[in-house]
mmCIF file of N, CA, C and O in Angstrom:
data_model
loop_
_atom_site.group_PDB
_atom_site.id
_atom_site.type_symbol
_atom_site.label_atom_id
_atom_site.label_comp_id
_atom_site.label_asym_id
_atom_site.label_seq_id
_atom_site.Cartn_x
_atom_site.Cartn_y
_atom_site.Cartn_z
ATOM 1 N N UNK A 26 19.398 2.462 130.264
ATOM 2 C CA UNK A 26 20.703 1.971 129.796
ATOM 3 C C UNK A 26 20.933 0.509 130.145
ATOM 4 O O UNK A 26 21.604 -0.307 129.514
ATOM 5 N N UNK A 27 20.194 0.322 131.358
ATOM 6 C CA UNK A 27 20.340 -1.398 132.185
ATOM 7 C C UNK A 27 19.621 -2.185 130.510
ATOM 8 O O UNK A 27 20.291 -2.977 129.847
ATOM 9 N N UNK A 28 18.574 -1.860 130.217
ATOM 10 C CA UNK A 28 17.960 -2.699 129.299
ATOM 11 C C UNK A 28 18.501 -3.095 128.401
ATOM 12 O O UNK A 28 18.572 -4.312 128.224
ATOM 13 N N UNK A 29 19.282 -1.861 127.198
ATOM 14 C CA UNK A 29 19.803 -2.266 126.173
ATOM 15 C C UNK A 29 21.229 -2.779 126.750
ATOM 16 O O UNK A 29 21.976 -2.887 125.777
ATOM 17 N N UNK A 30 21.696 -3.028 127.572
ATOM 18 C CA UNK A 30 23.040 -4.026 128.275
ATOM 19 C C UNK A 30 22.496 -5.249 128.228
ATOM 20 O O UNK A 30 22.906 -6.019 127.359
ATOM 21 N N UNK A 31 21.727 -5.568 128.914
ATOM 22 C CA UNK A 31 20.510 -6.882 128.824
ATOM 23 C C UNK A 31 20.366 -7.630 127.987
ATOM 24 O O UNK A 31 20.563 -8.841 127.880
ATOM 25 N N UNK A 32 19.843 -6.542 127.083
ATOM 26 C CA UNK A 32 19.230 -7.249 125.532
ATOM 27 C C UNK A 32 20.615 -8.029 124.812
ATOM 28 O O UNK A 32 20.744 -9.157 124.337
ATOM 29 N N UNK A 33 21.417 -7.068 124.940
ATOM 30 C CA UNK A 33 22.731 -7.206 123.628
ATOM 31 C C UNK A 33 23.429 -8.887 124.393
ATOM 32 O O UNK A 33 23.896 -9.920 123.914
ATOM 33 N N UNK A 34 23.185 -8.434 125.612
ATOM 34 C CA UNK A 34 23.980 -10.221 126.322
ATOM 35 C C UNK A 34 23.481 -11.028 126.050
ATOM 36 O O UNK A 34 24.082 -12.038 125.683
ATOM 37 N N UNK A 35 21.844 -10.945 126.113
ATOM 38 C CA UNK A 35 21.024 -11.629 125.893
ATOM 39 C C UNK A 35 21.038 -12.420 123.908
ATOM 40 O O UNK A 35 20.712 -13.577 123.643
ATOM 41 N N UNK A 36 21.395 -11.607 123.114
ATOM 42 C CA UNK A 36 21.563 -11.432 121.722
ATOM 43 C C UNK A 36 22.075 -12.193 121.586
ATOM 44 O O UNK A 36 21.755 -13.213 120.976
ATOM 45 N N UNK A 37 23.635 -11.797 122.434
ATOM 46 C CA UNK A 37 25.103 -12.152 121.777
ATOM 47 C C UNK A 37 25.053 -13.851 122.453
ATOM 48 O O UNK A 37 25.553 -14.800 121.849
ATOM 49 N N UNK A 38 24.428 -13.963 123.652
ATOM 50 C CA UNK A 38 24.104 -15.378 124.063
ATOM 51 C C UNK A 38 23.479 -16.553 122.549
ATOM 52 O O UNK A 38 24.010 -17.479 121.936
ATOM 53 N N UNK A 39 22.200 -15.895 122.470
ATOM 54 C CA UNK A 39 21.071 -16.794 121.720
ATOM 55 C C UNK A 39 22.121 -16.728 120.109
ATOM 56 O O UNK A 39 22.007 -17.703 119.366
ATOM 57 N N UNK A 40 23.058 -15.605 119.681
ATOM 58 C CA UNK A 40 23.552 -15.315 118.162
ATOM 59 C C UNK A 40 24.927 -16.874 118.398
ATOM 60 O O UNK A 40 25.060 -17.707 117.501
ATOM 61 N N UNK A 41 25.438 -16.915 119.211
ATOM 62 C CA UNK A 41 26.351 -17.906 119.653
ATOM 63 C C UNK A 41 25.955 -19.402 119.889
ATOM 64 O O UNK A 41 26.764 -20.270 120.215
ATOM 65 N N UNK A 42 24.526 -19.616 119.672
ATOM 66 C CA UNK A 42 23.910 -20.953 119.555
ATOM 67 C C UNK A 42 23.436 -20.680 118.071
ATOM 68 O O UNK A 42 22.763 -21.668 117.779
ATOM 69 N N UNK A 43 23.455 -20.052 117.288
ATOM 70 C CA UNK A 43 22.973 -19.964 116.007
ATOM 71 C C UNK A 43 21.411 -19.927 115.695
ATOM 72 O O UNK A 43 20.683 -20.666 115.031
ATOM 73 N N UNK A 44 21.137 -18.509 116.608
ATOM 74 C CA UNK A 44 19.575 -18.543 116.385
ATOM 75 C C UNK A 44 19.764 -17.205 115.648
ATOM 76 O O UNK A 44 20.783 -16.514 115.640
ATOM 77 N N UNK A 45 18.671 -16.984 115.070
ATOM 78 C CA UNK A 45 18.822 -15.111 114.876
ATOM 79 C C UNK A 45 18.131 -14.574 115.241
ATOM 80 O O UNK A 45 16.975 -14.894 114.967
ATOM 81 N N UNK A 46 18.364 -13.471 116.049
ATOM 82 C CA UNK A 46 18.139 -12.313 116.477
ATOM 83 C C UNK A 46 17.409 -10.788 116.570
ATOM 84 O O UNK A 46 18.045 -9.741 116.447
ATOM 85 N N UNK A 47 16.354 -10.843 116.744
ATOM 86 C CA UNK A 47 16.263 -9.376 116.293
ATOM 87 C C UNK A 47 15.394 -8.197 117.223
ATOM 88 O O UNK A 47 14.210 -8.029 117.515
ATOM 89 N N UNK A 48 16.663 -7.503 117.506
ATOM 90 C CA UNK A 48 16.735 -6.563 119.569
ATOM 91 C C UNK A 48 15.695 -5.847 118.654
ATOM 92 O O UNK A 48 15.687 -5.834 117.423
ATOM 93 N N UNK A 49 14.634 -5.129 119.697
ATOM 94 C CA UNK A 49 13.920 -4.058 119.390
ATOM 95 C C UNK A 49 13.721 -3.242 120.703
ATOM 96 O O UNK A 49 13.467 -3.772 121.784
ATOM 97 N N UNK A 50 13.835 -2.138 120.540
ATOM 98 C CA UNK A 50 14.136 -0.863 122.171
ATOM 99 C C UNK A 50 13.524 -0.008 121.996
ATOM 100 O O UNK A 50 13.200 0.390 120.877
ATOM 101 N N UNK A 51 13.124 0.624 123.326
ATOM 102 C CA UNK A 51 12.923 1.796 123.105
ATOM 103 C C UNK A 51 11.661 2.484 122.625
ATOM 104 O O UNK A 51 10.772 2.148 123.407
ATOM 105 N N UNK A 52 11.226 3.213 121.789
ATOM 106 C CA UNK A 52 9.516 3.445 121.239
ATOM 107 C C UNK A 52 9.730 2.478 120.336
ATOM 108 O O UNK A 52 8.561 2.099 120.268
ATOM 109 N N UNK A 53 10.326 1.753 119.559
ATOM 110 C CA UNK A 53 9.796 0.583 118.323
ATOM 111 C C UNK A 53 9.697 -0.760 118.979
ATOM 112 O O UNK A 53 9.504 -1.813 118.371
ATOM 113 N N UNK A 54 9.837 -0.640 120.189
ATOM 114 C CA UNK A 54 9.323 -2.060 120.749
ATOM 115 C C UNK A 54 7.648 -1.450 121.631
ATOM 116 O O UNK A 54 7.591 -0.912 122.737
ATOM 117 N N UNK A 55 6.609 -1.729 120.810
ATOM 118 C CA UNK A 55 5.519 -1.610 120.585
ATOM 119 C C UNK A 55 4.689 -2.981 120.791
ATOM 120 O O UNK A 55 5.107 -4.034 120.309
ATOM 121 N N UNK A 56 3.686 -2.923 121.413
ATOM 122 C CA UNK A 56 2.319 -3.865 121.269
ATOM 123 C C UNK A 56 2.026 -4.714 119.707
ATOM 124 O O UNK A 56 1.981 -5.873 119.294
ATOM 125 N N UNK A 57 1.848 -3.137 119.118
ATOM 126 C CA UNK A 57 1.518 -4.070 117.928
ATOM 127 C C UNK A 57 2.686 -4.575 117.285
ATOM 128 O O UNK A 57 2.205 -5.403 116.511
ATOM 129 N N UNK A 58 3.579 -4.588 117.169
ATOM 130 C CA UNK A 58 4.999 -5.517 116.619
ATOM 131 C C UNK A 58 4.973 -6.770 117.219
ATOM 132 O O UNK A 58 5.430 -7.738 116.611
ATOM 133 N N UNK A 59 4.482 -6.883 118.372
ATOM 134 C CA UNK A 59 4.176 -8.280 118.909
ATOM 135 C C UNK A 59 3.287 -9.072 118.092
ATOM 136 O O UNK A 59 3.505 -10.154 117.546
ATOM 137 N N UNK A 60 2.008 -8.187 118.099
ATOM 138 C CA UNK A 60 0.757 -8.980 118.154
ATOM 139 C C UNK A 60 1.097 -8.921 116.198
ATOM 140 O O UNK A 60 0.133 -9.382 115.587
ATOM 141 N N UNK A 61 2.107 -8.507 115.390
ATOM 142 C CA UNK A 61 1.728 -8.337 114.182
ATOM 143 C C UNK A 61 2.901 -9.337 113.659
ATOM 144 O O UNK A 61 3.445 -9.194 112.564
ATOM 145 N N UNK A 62 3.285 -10.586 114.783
ATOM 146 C CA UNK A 62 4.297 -11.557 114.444
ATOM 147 C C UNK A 62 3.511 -12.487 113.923
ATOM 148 O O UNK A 62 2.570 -12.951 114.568
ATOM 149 N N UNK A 63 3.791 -12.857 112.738
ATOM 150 C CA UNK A 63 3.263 -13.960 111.856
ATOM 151 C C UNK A 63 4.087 -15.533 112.480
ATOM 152 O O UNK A 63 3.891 -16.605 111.909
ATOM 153 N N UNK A 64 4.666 -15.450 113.265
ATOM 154 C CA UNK A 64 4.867 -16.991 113.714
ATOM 155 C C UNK A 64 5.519 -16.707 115.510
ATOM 156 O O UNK A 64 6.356 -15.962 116.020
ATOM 157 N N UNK A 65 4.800 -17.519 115.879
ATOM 158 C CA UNK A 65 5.473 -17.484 117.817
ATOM 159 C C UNK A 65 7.057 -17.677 117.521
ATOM 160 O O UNK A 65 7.575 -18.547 116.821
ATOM 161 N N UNK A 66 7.636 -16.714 118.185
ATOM 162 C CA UNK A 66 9.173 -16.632 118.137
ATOM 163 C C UNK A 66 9.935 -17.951 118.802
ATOM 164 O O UNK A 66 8.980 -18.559 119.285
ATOM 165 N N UNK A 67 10.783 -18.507 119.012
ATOM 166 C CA UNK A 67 11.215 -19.792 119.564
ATOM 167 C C UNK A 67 11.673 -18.895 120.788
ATOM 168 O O UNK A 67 11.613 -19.620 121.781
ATOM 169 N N UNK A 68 12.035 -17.830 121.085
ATOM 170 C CA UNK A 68 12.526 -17.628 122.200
ATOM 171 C C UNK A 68 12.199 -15.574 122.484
ATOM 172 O O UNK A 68 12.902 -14.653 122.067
ATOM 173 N N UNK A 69 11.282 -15.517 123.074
ATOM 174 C CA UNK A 69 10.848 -14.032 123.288
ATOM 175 C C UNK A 69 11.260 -13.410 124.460
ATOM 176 O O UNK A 69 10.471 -13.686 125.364
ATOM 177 N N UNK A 70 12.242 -12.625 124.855
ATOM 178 C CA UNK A 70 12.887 -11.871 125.898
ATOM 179 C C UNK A 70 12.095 -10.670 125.933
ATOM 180 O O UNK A 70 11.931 -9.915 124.975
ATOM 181 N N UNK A 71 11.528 -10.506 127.285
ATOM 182 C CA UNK A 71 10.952 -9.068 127.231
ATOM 183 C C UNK A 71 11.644 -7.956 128.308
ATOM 184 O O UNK A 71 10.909 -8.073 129.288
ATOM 185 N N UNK A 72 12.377 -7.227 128.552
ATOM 186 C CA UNK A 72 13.074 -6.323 129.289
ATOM 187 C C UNK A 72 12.358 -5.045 129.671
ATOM 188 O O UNK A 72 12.432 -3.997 129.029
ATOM 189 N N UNK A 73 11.544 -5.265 130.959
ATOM 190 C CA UNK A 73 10.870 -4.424 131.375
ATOM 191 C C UNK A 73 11.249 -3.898 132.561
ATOM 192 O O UNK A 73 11.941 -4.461 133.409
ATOM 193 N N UNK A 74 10.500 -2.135 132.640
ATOM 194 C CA UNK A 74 10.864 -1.351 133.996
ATOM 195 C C UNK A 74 10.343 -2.063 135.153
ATOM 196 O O UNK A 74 9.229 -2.581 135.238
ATOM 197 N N UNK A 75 11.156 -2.039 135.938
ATOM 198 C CA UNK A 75 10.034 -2.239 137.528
ATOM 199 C C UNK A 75 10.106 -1.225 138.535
ATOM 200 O O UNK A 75 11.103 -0.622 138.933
ATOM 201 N N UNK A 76 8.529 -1.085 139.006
ATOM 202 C CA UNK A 76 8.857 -0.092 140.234
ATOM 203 C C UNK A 76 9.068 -0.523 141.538
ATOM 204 O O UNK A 76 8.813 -1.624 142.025
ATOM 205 N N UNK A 77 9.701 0.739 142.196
ATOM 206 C CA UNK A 77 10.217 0.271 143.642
ATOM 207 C C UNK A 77 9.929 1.398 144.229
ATOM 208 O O UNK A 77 10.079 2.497 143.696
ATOM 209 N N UNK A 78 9.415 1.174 145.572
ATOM 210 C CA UNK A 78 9.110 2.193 146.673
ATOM 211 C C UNK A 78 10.122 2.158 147.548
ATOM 212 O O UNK A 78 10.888 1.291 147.966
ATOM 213 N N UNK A 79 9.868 3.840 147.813
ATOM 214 C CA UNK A 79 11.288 4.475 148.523
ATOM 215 C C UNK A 79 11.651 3.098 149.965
ATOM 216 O O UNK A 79 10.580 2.768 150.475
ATOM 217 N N UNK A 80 12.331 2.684 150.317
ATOM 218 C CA UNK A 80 12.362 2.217 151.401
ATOM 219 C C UNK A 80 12.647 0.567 151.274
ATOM 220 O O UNK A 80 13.027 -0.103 152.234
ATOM 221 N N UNK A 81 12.430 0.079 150.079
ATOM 222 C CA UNK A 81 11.931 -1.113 149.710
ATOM 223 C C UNK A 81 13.482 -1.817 149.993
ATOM 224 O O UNK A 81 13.582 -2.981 150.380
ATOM 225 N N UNK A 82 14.499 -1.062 149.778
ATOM 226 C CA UNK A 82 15.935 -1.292 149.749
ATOM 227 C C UNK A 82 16.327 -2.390 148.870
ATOM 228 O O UNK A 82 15.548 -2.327 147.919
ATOM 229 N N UNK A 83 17.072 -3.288 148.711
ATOM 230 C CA UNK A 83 17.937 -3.810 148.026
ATOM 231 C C UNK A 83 17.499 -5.434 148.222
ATOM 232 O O UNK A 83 18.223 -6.317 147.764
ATOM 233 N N UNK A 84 16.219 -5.752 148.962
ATOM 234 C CA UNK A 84 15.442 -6.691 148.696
ATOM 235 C C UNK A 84 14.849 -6.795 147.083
ATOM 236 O O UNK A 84 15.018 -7.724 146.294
ATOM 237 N N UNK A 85 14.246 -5.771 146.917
ATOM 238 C CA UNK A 85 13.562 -5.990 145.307
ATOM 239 C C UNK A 85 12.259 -6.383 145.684
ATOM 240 O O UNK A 85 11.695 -7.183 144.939
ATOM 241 N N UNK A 86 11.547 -5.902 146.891
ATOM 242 C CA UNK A 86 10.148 -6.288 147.104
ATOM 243 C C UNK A 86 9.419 -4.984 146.343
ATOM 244 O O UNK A 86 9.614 -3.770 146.279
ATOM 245 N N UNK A 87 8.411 -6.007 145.774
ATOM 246 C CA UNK A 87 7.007 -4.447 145.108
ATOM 247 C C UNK A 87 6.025 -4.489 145.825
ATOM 248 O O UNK A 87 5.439 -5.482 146.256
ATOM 249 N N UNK A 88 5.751 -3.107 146.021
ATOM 250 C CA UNK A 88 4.543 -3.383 146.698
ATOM 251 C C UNK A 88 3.183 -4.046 145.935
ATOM 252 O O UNK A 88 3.582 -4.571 144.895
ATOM 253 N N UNK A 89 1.942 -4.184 146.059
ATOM 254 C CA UNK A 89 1.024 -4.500 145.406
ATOM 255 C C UNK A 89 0.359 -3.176 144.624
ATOM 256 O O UNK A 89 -0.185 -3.178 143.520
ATOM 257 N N UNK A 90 0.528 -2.272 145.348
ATOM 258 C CA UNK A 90 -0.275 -1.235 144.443
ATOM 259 C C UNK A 90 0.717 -0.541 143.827
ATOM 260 O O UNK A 90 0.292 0.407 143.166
ATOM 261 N N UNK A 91 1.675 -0.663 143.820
ATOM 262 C CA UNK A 91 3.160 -0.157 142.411
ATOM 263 C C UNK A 91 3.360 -0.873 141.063
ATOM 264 O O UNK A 91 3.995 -0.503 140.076
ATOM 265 N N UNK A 92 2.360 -2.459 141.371
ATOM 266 C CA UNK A 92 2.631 -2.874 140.546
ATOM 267 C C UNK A 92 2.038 -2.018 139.071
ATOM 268 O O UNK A 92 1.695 -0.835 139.093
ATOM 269 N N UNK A 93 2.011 -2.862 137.877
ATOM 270 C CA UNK A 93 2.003 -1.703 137.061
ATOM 271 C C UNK A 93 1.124 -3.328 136.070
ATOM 272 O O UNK A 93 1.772 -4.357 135.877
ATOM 273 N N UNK A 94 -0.625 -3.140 135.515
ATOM 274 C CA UNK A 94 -0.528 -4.189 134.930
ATOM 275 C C UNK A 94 -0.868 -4.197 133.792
ATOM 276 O O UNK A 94 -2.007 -3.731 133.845
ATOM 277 N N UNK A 95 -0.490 -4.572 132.043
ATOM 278 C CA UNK A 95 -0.921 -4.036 130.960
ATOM 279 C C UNK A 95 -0.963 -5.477 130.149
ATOM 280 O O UNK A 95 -0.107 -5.698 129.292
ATOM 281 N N UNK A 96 -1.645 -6.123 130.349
ATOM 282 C CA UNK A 96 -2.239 -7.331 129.829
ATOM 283 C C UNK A 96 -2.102 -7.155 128.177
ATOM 284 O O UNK A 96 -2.500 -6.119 127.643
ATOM 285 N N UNK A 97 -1.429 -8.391 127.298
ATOM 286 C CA UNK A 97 -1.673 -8.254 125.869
ATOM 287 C C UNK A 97 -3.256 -8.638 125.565
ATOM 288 O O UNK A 97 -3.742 -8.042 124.603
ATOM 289 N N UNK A 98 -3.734 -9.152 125.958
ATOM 290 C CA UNK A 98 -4.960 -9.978 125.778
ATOM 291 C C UNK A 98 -6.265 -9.078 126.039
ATOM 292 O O UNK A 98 -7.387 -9.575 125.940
#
């Protein structure tokens, strides 16, 4: 629910400088929708999970092996 709050601020920010917009969530925000963009976007927001181990508290430290790594390339 944090994400699509994110995105839409994020939207309603970039729609208020007169760019356009276009949110994708959820299963249709996909790999290949990236890689199947016919021009580099002027401005690409990506809203991703992060993990946290029990204990980590309200620092926001990750550990190294929680990280999570999925390279486009």
């Amino acid at each position: 629910p944090h994400t699509s709050t994110e995105c839409e601020k994020v939207a309603q920010t970039l729609r208020a400088e007169g760019r356009a917009v276009h949110v994708v969530l959820g299963a249709d925000a996909r790999e290949s929708l990236l890689r199947g963009l016919s021009e580099a976007p002027a401005v690409l927001h990506l809203a991703t999970h992060g993990y946290f181990s029990p204990g980590d508290g309200p620092s926001g430290r990750i550990r190294q092996e929680d990280r999570v790594r999925a390279p486009l390339g």
